[in-house]
Each structure stands twice: as structure tokens, then as C-alpha cells.
mmCIF file of C-alpha atoms in Angstrom:
data_model
loop_
_atom_site.group_PDB
_atom_site.id
_atom_site.type_symbol
_atom_site.label_atom_id
_atom_site.label_comp_id
_atom_site.label_asym_id
_atom_site.label_seq_id
_atom_site.Cartn_x
_atom_site.Cartn_y
_atom_site.Cartn_z
ATOM 1 C CA MET A 424 0.000 0.000 0.000
ATOM 2 C CA LYS A 425 1.189 3.525 -0.803
ATOM 3 C CA LEU A 426 1.466 6.139 1.931
ATOM 4 C CA SER A 427 1.310 9.841 1.154
ATOM 5 C CA ILE A 428 1.046 13.103 3.099
ATOM 6 C CA LEU A 429 -1.372 16.021 3.105
ATOM 7 C CA GLU A 430 0.270 19.084 4.640
ATOM 8 C CA GLN A 431 -1.708 22.123 5.798
ATOM 9 C CA SER A 432 1.322 24.029 7.148
ATOM 10 C CA PRO A 433 -0.066 24.339 10.692
ATOM 11 C CA VAL A 434 1.260 27.103 12.924
ATOM 12 C CA LEU A 435 2.102 25.292 16.147
ATOM 13 C CA SER A 436 2.137 26.747 19.645
ATOM 14 C CA GLY A 437 5.006 29.220 20.089
ATOM 15 C CA MET A 438 5.641 29.397 16.340
ATOM 16 C CA ASN A 439 4.809 31.798 13.503
ATOM 17 C CA ALA A 440 3.957 31.432 9.800
ATOM 18 C CA HIS A 441 7.629 31.539 8.798
ATOM 19 C CA ASP A 442 8.305 28.630 11.142
ATOM 20 C CA ALA A 443 5.335 26.723 9.732
ATOM 21 C CA LEU A 444 6.490 27.001 6.117
ATOM 22 C CA LYS A 445 10.044 26.115 7.114
ATOM 23 C CA GLN A 446 8.666 23.023 8.852
ATOM 24 C CA THR A 447 6.630 22.141 5.759
ATOM 25 C CA THR A 448 9.829 22.180 3.714
ATOM 26 C CA GLU A 449 11.652 20.022 6.253
ATOM 27 C CA LEU A 450 8.718 17.614 6.374
ATOM 28 C CA ALA A 451 8.633 17.261 2.585
ATOM 29 C CA GLN A 452 12.342 16.448 2.530
ATOM 30 C CA TRP A 453 11.847 13.970 5.384
ATOM 31 C CA ALA A 454 8.941 12.303 3.563
ATOM 32 C CA ASP A 455 11.079 12.053 0.424
ATOM 33 C CA LYS A 456 13.818 10.250 2.354
ATOM 34 C CA LEU A 457 11.371 7.947 4.137
ATOM 35 C CA GLY A 458 9.811 6.732 0.882
ATOM 36 C CA TYR A 459 6.380 8.378 0.933
ATOM 37 C CA HIS A 460 4.621 8.400 -2.438
ATOM 38 C CA ARG A 461 3.311 11.968 -2.704
ATOM 39 C CA PHE A 462 3.172 15.212 -0.721
ATOM 40 C CA TRP A 463 0.231 17.579 -1.185
ATOM 41 C CA VAL A 464 -0.170 21.103 0.201
ATOM 42 C CA ALA A 465 -3.500 22.764 0.920
ATOM 43 C CA GLU A 466 -5.097 26.145 0.197
ATOM 44 C CA HIS A 467 -6.479 28.119 3.147
ATOM 45 C CA HIS A 468 -7.237 31.841 3.207
ATOM 46 C CA SER A 469 -7.346 34.371 6.065
ATOM 47 C CA THR A 470 -6.519 31.594 8.527
ATOM 48 C CA ASP A 471 -3.929 32.429 11.183
ATOM 49 C CA SER A 472 -3.334 28.815 12.212
ATOM 50 C CA LEU A 473 -2.625 27.506 8.683
ATOM 51 C CA ALA A 474 0.132 29.188 6.664
ATOM 52 C CA GLY A 475 -0.494 27.680 3.222
ATOM 53 C CA SER A 476 -2.548 30.187 1.214
ATOM 54 C CA THR A 477 -0.950 29.642 -2.217
ATOM 55 C CA PRO A 478 -0.290 25.927 -2.757
ATOM 56 C CA GLU A 479 0.962 26.409 -6.307
ATOM 57 C CA VAL A 480 3.799 28.606 -5.005
ATOM 58 C CA LEU A 481 4.567 26.258 -2.142
ATOM 59 C CA ALA A 482 4.497 23.242 -4.458
ATOM 60 C CA ALA A 483 7.053 24.896 -6.733
ATOM 61 C CA HIS A 484 9.318 25.524 -3.762
ATOM 62 C CA LEU A 485 8.961 21.974 -2.425
ATOM 63 C CA ALA A 486 9.528 20.334 -5.792
ATOM 64 C CA GLY A 487 12.826 22.184 -5.989
ATOM 65 C CA LYS A 488 13.789 21.043 -2.487
ATOM 66 C CA THR A 489 13.028 17.336 -3.033
ATOM 67 C CA GLU A 490 14.196 14.697 -5.475
ATOM 68 C CA ASN A 491 11.753 11.824 -5.946
ATOM 69 C CA ILE A 492 8.473 12.271 -4.105
ATOM 70 C CA ARG A 493 5.468 13.499 -6.089
ATOM 71 C CA ILE A 494 4.501 17.071 -5.169
ATOM 72 C CA GLY A 495 1.025 18.460 -5.608
ATOM 73 C CA THR A 496 -1.836 20.566 -4.378
ATOM 74 C CA GLY A 497 -4.563 19.410 -2.084
ATOM 75 C CA GLY A 498 -5.951 21.453 -3.627
ATOM 76 C CA ILE A 499 -6.316 24.463 -5.880
ATOM 77 C CA LEU A 500 -9.811 25.899 -5.238
ATOM 78 C CA LEU A 501 -10.738 26.169 -8.906
ATOM 79 C CA PRO A 502 -13.970 28.241 -8.731
ATOM 80 C CA HIS A 503 -11.826 31.229 -7.736
ATOM 81 C CA TYR A 504 -9.505 31.056 -10.739
ATOM 82 C CA SER A 505 -9.152 30.922 -14.509
ATOM 83 C CA ALA A 506 -8.792 27.345 -15.759
ATOM 84 C CA TYR A 507 -6.373 28.614 -18.404
ATOM 85 C CA LYS A 508 -4.113 30.314 -15.845
ATOM 86 C CA VAL A 509 -4.115 27.244 -13.574
ATOM 87 C CA ALA A 510 -3.219 25.074 -16.579
ATOM 88 C CA GLU A 511 -0.260 27.287 -17.477
ATOM 89 C CA THR A 512 0.957 27.349 -13.877
ATOM 90 C CA PHE A 513 0.977 23.573 -13.743
ATOM 91 C CA ARG A 514 2.425 23.195 -17.205
ATOM 92 C CA VAL A 515 5.399 25.205 -15.933
ATOM 93 C CA LEU A 516 5.660 22.994 -12.852
ATOM 94 C CA GLU A 517 5.447 19.854 -14.980
ATOM 95 C CA THR A 518 8.117 21.170 -17.338
ATOM 96 C CA LEU A 519 10.441 21.908 -14.410
ATOM 97 C CA HIS A 520 9.729 18.577 -12.677
ATOM 98 C CA PRO A 521 8.363 16.135 -15.283
ATOM 99 C CA GLY A 522 6.435 13.194 -13.892
ATOM 100 C CA ARG A 523 6.413 14.495 -10.313
ATOM 101 C CA ILE A 524 3.528 16.996 -10.219
ATOM 102 C CA ASP A 525 -0.111 16.413 -9.176
ATOM 103 C CA LEU A 526 -2.892 18.950 -9.682
ATOM 104 C CA GLY A 527 -5.441 18.450 -6.930
ATOM 105 C CA VAL A 528 -8.514 20.696 -7.234
ATOM 106 C CA GLY A 529 -11.516 21.426 -5.034
ATOM 107 C CA ARG A 530 -14.483 23.762 -4.925
ATOM 108 C CA ALA A 531 -14.588 24.846 -1.258
ATOM 109 C CA PRO A 532 -14.225 28.568 -0.404
ATOM 110 C CA GLY A 533 -11.027 27.939 1.561
ATOM 111 C CA GLY A 534 -11.898 30.220 4.439
ATOM 112 C CA LYS A 535 -14.524 32.657 5.664
ATOM 113 C CA PRO A 536 -17.420 33.545 3.316
ATOM 114 C CA ASN A 537 -15.878 36.921 2.530
ATOM 115 C CA VAL A 538 -12.866 35.127 1.067
ATOM 116 C CA ASN A 539 -15.123 34.324 -1.868
ATOM 117 C CA LEU A 540 -15.760 38.019 -2.412
ATOM 118 C CA ALA A 541 -12.131 39.049 -2.028
ATOM 119 C CA LEU A 542 -10.993 36.502 -4.608
ATOM 120 C CA ASN A 543 -13.784 37.178 -7.087
ATOM 121 C CA LYS A 544 -14.176 40.958 -7.394
ATOM 122 C CA ASN A 545 -16.884 41.168 -4.724
ATOM 123 C CA LYS A 546 -18.939 38.415 -6.337
ATOM 124 C CA PHE A 547 -19.566 34.850 -5.240
ATOM 125 C CA PRO A 548 -18.133 32.260 -7.680
ATOM 126 C CA SER A 549 -20.679 30.094 -9.462
ATOM 127 C CA VAL A 550 -20.537 26.500 -8.225
ATOM 128 C CA GLU A 551 -22.544 25.525 -11.302
ATOM 129 C CA ASP A 552 -19.539 26.443 -13.473
ATOM 130 C CA TYR A 553 -17.252 23.999 -11.653
ATOM 131 C CA PRO A 554 -17.814 20.935 -13.906
ATOM 132 C CA ALA A 555 -17.193 23.009 -17.031
ATOM 133 C CA LYS A 556 -14.051 24.501 -15.497
ATOM 134 C CA ILE A 557 -12.682 21.034 -14.710
ATOM 135 C CA SER A 558 -13.259 19.894 -18.291
ATOM 136 C CA GLU A 559 -11.672 23.073 -19.605
ATOM 137 C CA LEU A 560 -8.675 22.638 -17.309
ATOM 138 C CA MET A 561 -8.107 19.061 -18.420
ATOM 139 C CA ALA A 562 -8.300 20.087 -22.073
ATOM 140 C CA TYR A 563 -5.781 22.904 -21.665
ATOM 141 C CA LEU A 564 -3.372 20.653 -19.755
ATOM 142 C CA HIS A 565 -3.350 18.234 -22.677
ATOM 143 C CA GLY A 566 -2.719 20.809 -25.409
ATOM 144 C CA GLU A 567 -6.298 21.365 -26.524
ATOM 145 C CA ASP A 568 -8.142 24.631 -27.197
ATOM 146 C CA PRO A 569 -11.531 24.038 -25.513
ATOM 147 C CA GLN A 570 -12.922 27.520 -26.215
ATOM 148 C CA GLY A 571 -11.740 27.635 -29.837
ATOM 149 C CA MET A 572 -9.774 30.818 -29.171
ATOM 150 C CA GLY A 573 -6.649 29.810 -31.052
ATOM 151 C CA ILE A 574 -4.580 29.497 -27.874
ATOM 152 C CA SER A 575 -2.879 26.787 -25.835
ATOM 153 C CA ALA A 576 -1.521 26.433 -22.331
ATOM 154 C CA THR A 577 2.239 26.744 -22.501
ATOM 155 C CA PRO A 578 4.895 25.541 -22.140
ATOM 156 C CA HIS A 579 4.096 22.434 -24.159
ATOM 157 C CA GLY A 580 5.598 19.115 -23.129
ATOM 158 C CA ASN A 581 5.453 15.356 -23.386
ATOM 159 C CA SER A 582 3.659 14.844 -20.072
ATOM 160 C CA SER A 583 0.797 16.476 -18.190
ATOM 161 C CA PRO A 584 0.128 16.602 -14.445
ATOM 162 C CA PRO A 585 -2.913 14.480 -13.540
ATOM 163 C CA ILE A 586 -5.995 16.164 -12.127
ATOM 164 C CA TRP A 587 -7.118 14.797 -8.778
ATOM 165 C CA MET A 588 -10.574 15.926 -7.743
ATOM 166 C CA LEU A 589 -10.803 16.371 -3.973
ATOM 167 C CA GLY A 590 -14.137 15.916 -2.274
ATOM 168 C CA SER A 591 -16.047 14.877 0.803
ATOM 169 C CA SER A 592 -19.368 13.925 -0.776
ATOM 170 C CA GLY A 593 -20.985 11.732 -3.404
ATOM 171 C CA THR A 594 -21.504 14.743 -5.664
ATOM 172 C CA SER A 595 -17.775 15.304 -6.151
ATOM 173 C CA ALA A 596 -17.266 11.562 -6.656
ATOM 174 C CA ARG A 597 -19.787 11.406 -9.492
ATOM 175 C CA LEU A 598 -18.300 14.504 -11.129
ATOM 176 C CA ALA A 599 -14.796 13.012 -11.003
ATOM 177 C CA ALA A 600 -16.185 9.850 -12.595
ATOM 178 C CA ASP A 601 -18.061 11.729 -15.324
ATOM 179 C CA ILE A 602 -15.017 13.821 -16.267
ATOM 180 C CA GLY A 603 -12.505 10.991 -16.000
ATOM 181 C CA ALA A 604 -10.225 12.427 -13.318
ATOM 182 C CA SER A 605 -8.640 10.736 -10.316
ATOM 183 C CA TYR A 606 -10.555 11.081 -7.043
ATOM 184 C CA SER A 607 -9.445 11.686 -3.455
ATOM 185 C CA PHE A 608 -11.961 11.469 -0.614
ATOM 186 C CA ALA A 609 -11.348 13.712 2.406
ATOM 187 C CA HIS A 610 -12.172 11.330 5.239
ATOM 188 C CA PHE A 611 -10.399 13.739 7.598
ATOM 189 C CA ILE A 612 -13.185 16.245 6.820
ATOM 190 C CA ASN A 613 -16.138 13.863 6.643
ATOM 191 C CA GLY A 614 -15.822 10.552 8.477
ATOM 192 C CA HIS A 615 -19.104 9.188 7.120
ATOM 193 C CA GLY A 616 -20.333 8.219 3.667
ATOM 194 C CA GLY A 617 -16.942 8.132 2.013
ATOM 195 C CA THR A 618 -16.994 4.472 1.022
ATOM 196 C CA LYS A 619 -20.257 4.950 -0.863
ATOM 197 C CA ALA A 620 -18.818 8.014 -2.589
ATOM 198 C CA MET A 621 -15.748 6.065 -3.709
ATOM 199 C CA GLU A 622 -17.927 3.184 -4.854
ATOM 200 C CA ARG A 623 -19.964 5.631 -6.932
ATOM 201 C CA TYR A 624 -16.761 6.965 -8.487
ATOM 202 C CA LEU A 625 -15.465 3.499 -9.345
ATOM 203 C CA ASN A 626 -18.797 2.327 -10.766
ATOM 204 C CA TYR A 627 -19.468 5.338 -12.987
ATOM 205 C CA PHE A 628 -15.954 6.206 -14.150
ATOM 206 C CA ASN A 629 -15.595 7.320 -17.779
ATOM 207 C CA ALA A 630 -12.272 7.101 -19.604
ATOM 208 C CA SER A 631 -10.765 10.480 -20.521
ATOM 209 C CA ILE A 632 -7.801 12.071 -22.244
ATOM 210 C CA GLN A 633 -6.079 11.903 -18.851
ATOM 211 C CA GLN A 634 -6.639 8.263 -17.890
ATOM 212 C CA GLN A 635 -8.392 5.099 -18.987
ATOM 213 C CA GLU A 636 -9.034 3.574 -15.553
ATOM 214 C CA PRO A 637 -10.308 4.992 -12.238
ATOM 215 C CA LYS A 638 -7.745 5.916 -9.614
ATOM 216 C CA GLY A 639 -8.599 6.863 -6.044
ATOM 217 C CA ASN A 640 -7.168 7.452 -2.597
ATOM 218 C CA VAL A 641 -8.407 8.548 0.819
ATOM 219 C CA SER A 642 -7.001 11.115 3.259
ATOM 220 C CA VAL A 643 -7.297 10.869 7.047
ATOM 221 C CA PHE A 644 -5.917 12.427 10.217
ATOM 222 C CA ALA A 645 -3.439 10.091 11.927
ATOM 223 C CA VAL A 646 -1.321 10.373 15.061
ATOM 224 C CA CYS A 647 1.278 7.689 15.703
ATOM 225 C CA ALA A 648 3.695 7.308 18.640
ATOM 226 C CA GLU A 649 5.660 4.524 20.261
ATOM 227 C CA THR A 650 2.720 3.607 22.505
ATOM 228 C CA ASP A 651 -1.052 4.052 22.387
ATOM 229 C CA GLU A 652 -0.860 6.189 25.532
ATOM 230 C CA GLN A 653 1.711 8.547 24.043
ATOM 231 C CA ALA A 654 -0.284 8.851 20.822
ATOM 232 C CA GLU A 655 -3.444 9.688 22.780
ATOM 233 C CA TYR A 656 -1.534 12.379 24.656
ATOM 234 C CA LEU A 657 -0.357 13.975 21.409
ATOM 235 C CA ALA A 658 -3.774 13.688 19.756
ATOM 236 C CA ALA A 659 -5.413 15.715 22.524
ATOM 237 C CA SER A 660 -4.204 18.930 20.870
ATOM 238 C CA LEU A 661 -5.786 17.957 17.549
ATOM 239 C CA ASP A 662 -9.041 17.060 19.326
ATOM 240 C CA LEU A 663 -9.239 20.540 20.836
ATOM 241 C CA ALA A 664 -8.243 22.331 17.631
ATOM 242 C CA ILE A 665 -10.922 20.561 15.570
ATOM 243 C CA LEU A 666 -13.519 21.283 18.248
ATOM 244 C CA LYS A 667 -12.719 24.999 18.259
ATOM 245 C CA ILE A 668 -12.811 25.206 14.471
ATOM 246 C CA GLU A 669 -16.204 23.490 14.439
ATOM 247 C CA GLN A 670 -17.444 26.046 16.955
ATOM 248 C CA GLY A 671 -16.475 28.834 14.585
ATOM 249 C CA LYS A 672 -13.635 30.037 16.784
ATOM 250 C CA GLN A 673 -10.562 31.046 14.826
ATOM 251 C CA ILE A 674 -7.501 29.594 16.527
ATOM 252 C CA ARG A 675 -4.243 31.486 16.054
ATOM 253 C CA ARG A 676 -2.002 28.547 16.961
ATOM 254 C CA PHE A 677 -2.506 24.835 17.432
ATOM 255 C CA PRO A 678 -2.572 24.082 21.162
ATOM 256 C CA THR A 679 -0.107 21.872 22.991
ATOM 257 C CA PRO A 680 -1.290 18.548 24.422
ATOM 258 C CA ASP A 681 -1.024 19.955 27.954
ATOM 259 C CA GLU A 682 -3.193 22.935 27.028
ATOM 260 C CA ALA A 683 -5.770 20.553 25.597
ATOM 261 C CA LEU A 684 -5.725 18.218 28.584
ATOM 262 C CA ASN A 685 -6.134 21.150 30.976
ATOM 263 C CA TYR A 686 -9.098 22.526 29.024
ATOM 264 C CA SER A 687 -12.487 22.289 30.778
ATOM 265 C CA TYR A 688 -14.767 20.417 28.352
ATOM 266 C CA SER A 689 -18.534 20.378 28.592
ATOM 267 C CA MET A 690 -20.349 17.056 28.251
ATOM 268 C CA PHE A 691 -21.435 18.052 24.744
ATOM 269 C CA GLU A 692 -17.854 18.910 23.764
ATOM 270 C CA GLU A 693 -16.588 15.560 25.049
ATOM 271 C CA GLU A 694 -19.235 13.789 22.975
ATOM 272 C CA ARG A 695 -18.281 15.845 19.939
ATOM 273 C CA ILE A 696 -14.608 14.905 20.343
ATOM 274 C CA GLN A 697 -15.554 11.230 20.358
ATOM 275 C CA GLU A 698 -17.629 11.744 17.223
ATOM 276 C CA ASN A 699 -14.714 13.480 15.520
ATOM 277 C CA ARG A 700 -12.523 10.457 16.220
ATOM 278 C CA SER A 701 -14.289 8.816 13.243
ATOM 279 C CA ARG A 702 -11.888 10.823 11.080
ATOM 280 C CA ILE A 703 -8.743 10.395 13.183
ATOM 281 C CA ILE A 704 -6.608 7.278 13.638
ATOM 282 C CA VAL A 705 -4.558 7.307 16.833
ATOM 283 C CA GLY A 706 -2.173 4.773 18.348
ATOM 284 C CA SER A 707 1.047 2.782 18.219
ATOM 285 C CA PRO A 708 2.556 1.819 14.838
ATOM 286 C CA ASP A 709 0.895 -1.610 14.753
ATOM 287 C CA LYS A 710 -2.504 -0.204 15.681
ATOM 288 C CA VAL A 711 -2.381 2.661 13.204
ATOM 289 C CA LYS A 712 -1.078 0.393 10.438
ATOM 290 C CA MET A 713 -3.935 -2.037 10.956
ATOM 291 C CA GLU A 714 -6.543 0.735 10.910
ATOM 292 C CA LEU A 715 -5.047 2.428 7.853
ATOM 293 C CA GLU A 716 -5.069 -0.866 5.975
ATOM 294 C CA SER A 717 -8.681 -1.420 7.014
ATOM 295 C CA LEU A 718 -9.586 2.087 5.845
ATOM 296 C CA ALA A 719 -7.945 1.540 2.466
ATOM 297 C CA GLU A 720 -9.735 -1.774 2.048
ATOM 298 C CA SER A 721 -13.114 -0.225 2.847
ATOM 299 C CA TYR A 722 -12.476 2.477 0.227
ATOM 300 C CA PHE A 723 -11.245 -0.008 -2.420
ATOM 301 C CA VAL A 724 -7.972 1.940 -2.801
ATOM 302 C CA ASP A 725 -4.283 1.149 -2.428
ATOM 303 C CA GLU A 726 -3.186 4.565 -1.156
ATOM 304 C CA VAL A 727 -3.855 6.504 2.040
ATOM 305 C CA ILE A 728 -2.889 10.144 2.498
ATOM 306 C CA ILE A 729 -2.019 11.000 6.093
ATOM 307 C CA ASN A 730 -2.484 14.380 7.757
ATOM 308 C CA THR A 731 -0.692 14.618 11.115
ATOM 309 C CA ILE A 732 -0.983 17.795 13.184
ATOM 310 C CA VAL A 733 0.574 17.497 16.641
ATOM 311 C CA THR A 734 2.854 19.585 18.845
ATOM 312 C CA PRO A 735 5.849 19.727 18.946
ATOM 313 C CA PHE A 736 7.053 19.499 15.344
ATOM 314 C CA GLU A 737 9.490 16.723 16.233
ATOM 315 C CA ALA A 738 6.503 14.566 17.195
ATOM 316 C CA ARG A 739 5.066 15.097 13.699
ATOM 317 C CA LEU A 740 8.321 13.933 12.119
ATOM 318 C CA LYS A 741 8.428 10.915 14.436
ATOM 319 C CA SER A 742 4.826 9.957 13.674
ATOM 320 C CA TYR A 743 5.529 9.826 9.945
ATOM 321 C CA GLU A 744 8.786 7.946 10.546
ATOM 322 C CA LEU A 745 7.096 5.277 12.663
ATOM 323 C CA LEU A 746 4.468 4.694 9.979
ATOM 324 C CA ALA A 747 7.090 4.520 7.229
ATOM 325 C CA LYS A 748 8.841 1.775 9.188
ATOM 326 C CA ALA A 749 5.585 -0.017 10.010
ATOM 327 C CA PHE A 750 4.667 -0.162 6.317
ATOM 328 C CA GLN A 751 8.258 -0.983 5.346
ATOM 329 C CA LEU A 752 8.508 1.911 2.906
ATOM 330 C CA THR A 753 11.737 1.905 0.922
ATOM 331 C CA PRO A 754 13.985 4.776 2.077
ATOM 332 C CA ARG A 755 15.481 6.971 -0.630
ATOM 333 C CA SER A 756 18.871 8.598 -0.773
ATOM 334 C CA THR A 757 18.404 12.280 -1.608
#
């Protein structure tokens, strides 16, 4: 089974955005050495606790700092942007790093509602245009002129970055199938209904200029440590952070485990934390490995993308290292 990483560039307690992006770079290099398959970076706007607002820029930086691992976006929020401009951006990336670039796209706003207005000249983007934009993007990436304007997305090349459609619902799964893109389900966002969404994608997939067969993966929060007890301690900070975000409270930094354990939870909040554990896998290497394999099997995929947010940063590195060893990934010399 392939293991990959989704990185949101979290700003940990006592750190700033510069630290977060520096840690993202170090993590990508670490993942490359450990043998992870791909490394995706997310797009979040006006969010103090997450430093990655321009994944295409960050992906370019990371591709230049790594040697073998696939680098991509998880994802570009396409309704905000011109399909032609996105295609040219990723044609440049593919030309610089042929065969190593993934173009993950989504349709979420990526932040507060007003982010939509700021990115779209004080107008809300049309969600109805999203399917057409995906088709247009795929055409431009493969040298076509979908609008008949006598133009092409340059630079031209012998390979094109694959489009991965990111989603957390059956609607996105069916769209990915109709268009013939790869599909990634965000189990870390929605811990329910994902297997049916993936099944819908696999059953209704149409061949496209990009690929002839369906290709899917699933992303999930995971926290791994030497023991179950240590992993539970580290995961407490993620539990609290998710709870606060759900409550609409903007966190400036991700809390430490001690801050989380000293927090006074209401009965409702404790119940909500347990519910949120449906999208988090926590434990020792053997436990997490078993649950990741079970998750992949339930989704009918051979790749899981892991998102680990714990404090301190060294614990994040260790979590990914323990899983690489548990899955016997082949280390690379970089």
C-alpha cells in the first residue's frame, strides 16, 4: 500500500507562519527520504493557524527542495480562478519537474465567506460552473483549445500533471467519474459516507484524455507514537483544535497537548470529540497500520494520504517515521 502526506502548514504553539512554512519544507524532505509516495499542500485563506494560502507557489518551492516524491496541491480551489491560468501554472511545474507533479482541485471557499468576495471581485463564484471549469482545465493541460480561441496552455511538453478531484461527498465523486479524473476522498473532513462516494466513483468512471481507468485514494488524520498512551496524549491537541474550528472560533495557533488536557470540556464537547474520532486514527505503529489498511480496504484503494498535526514538530516527524517503518517503505537517498 502507498502512503502519502497532506500538509496544511499548521502554525504550532510558540511558532509563527515563517516557522510553519520552514517546517513544511523540512517535512517534505523527510517524507522524500522515508519513501512516501506523494506530498500535497492545501489552500487556506485568512486563517492564522494555517500558513499555506498559495499551494501552487509552495508546491514549486517543495519540488525544488526534493528529489523523488510526487509534489502536488490538495488542492487548488478552482472556482476562484481561470482554468487557463491554472493550466499554465501547472504546465510550468510539470516542465520543471516532469512526472512528479499532481494537480489536486476542489471547490470549497477555503476560508470565511468573505474570502469568496475578495478573490472574485466582490462576487460569489458560481458552483454551477465547476464541472465546465474542470473539463476546460483538463483540455488545456493536454494541449487542446476548448474555447476555440486559437490558444494553448504553454509551455508544451510530453507529459501532463494528472488532475485529482478532492471531495467529501458523493456529488464530487460522481463529477470526477463523469469527467474521467482521479478522485481523493477527504475522510479527515467527513468521516461518514466516504466508502459509498468512492464506490460511486469506481462504478461510474468514464475514460478520458487523462486516464483510462479509475484511480482513487483517501485522506485521514493520523497520530502515531511509540505507545497508544503517548499517541493519545499527542492527539489531545488535535481534538481541541478541531472542536474549536467546528465552533467557529478562529484559533491562532494549534494548542499543545497539555493545554488541551487542561481545558475544561462540557459534556457536549466531550461527545463531539468522540464523534470526531471517526476521522482520526490514533495509536502505536501496529494499531495505526492495521486501521489504515482497514480504511484503504473499505475504500477499495491502495493509497492513504495522512495528515498529522501534533505539537511539537518533532513529534510530527516521528509519527511519519514510525508509519514509514511499520509499512516498510523503501527509504530513498536524496
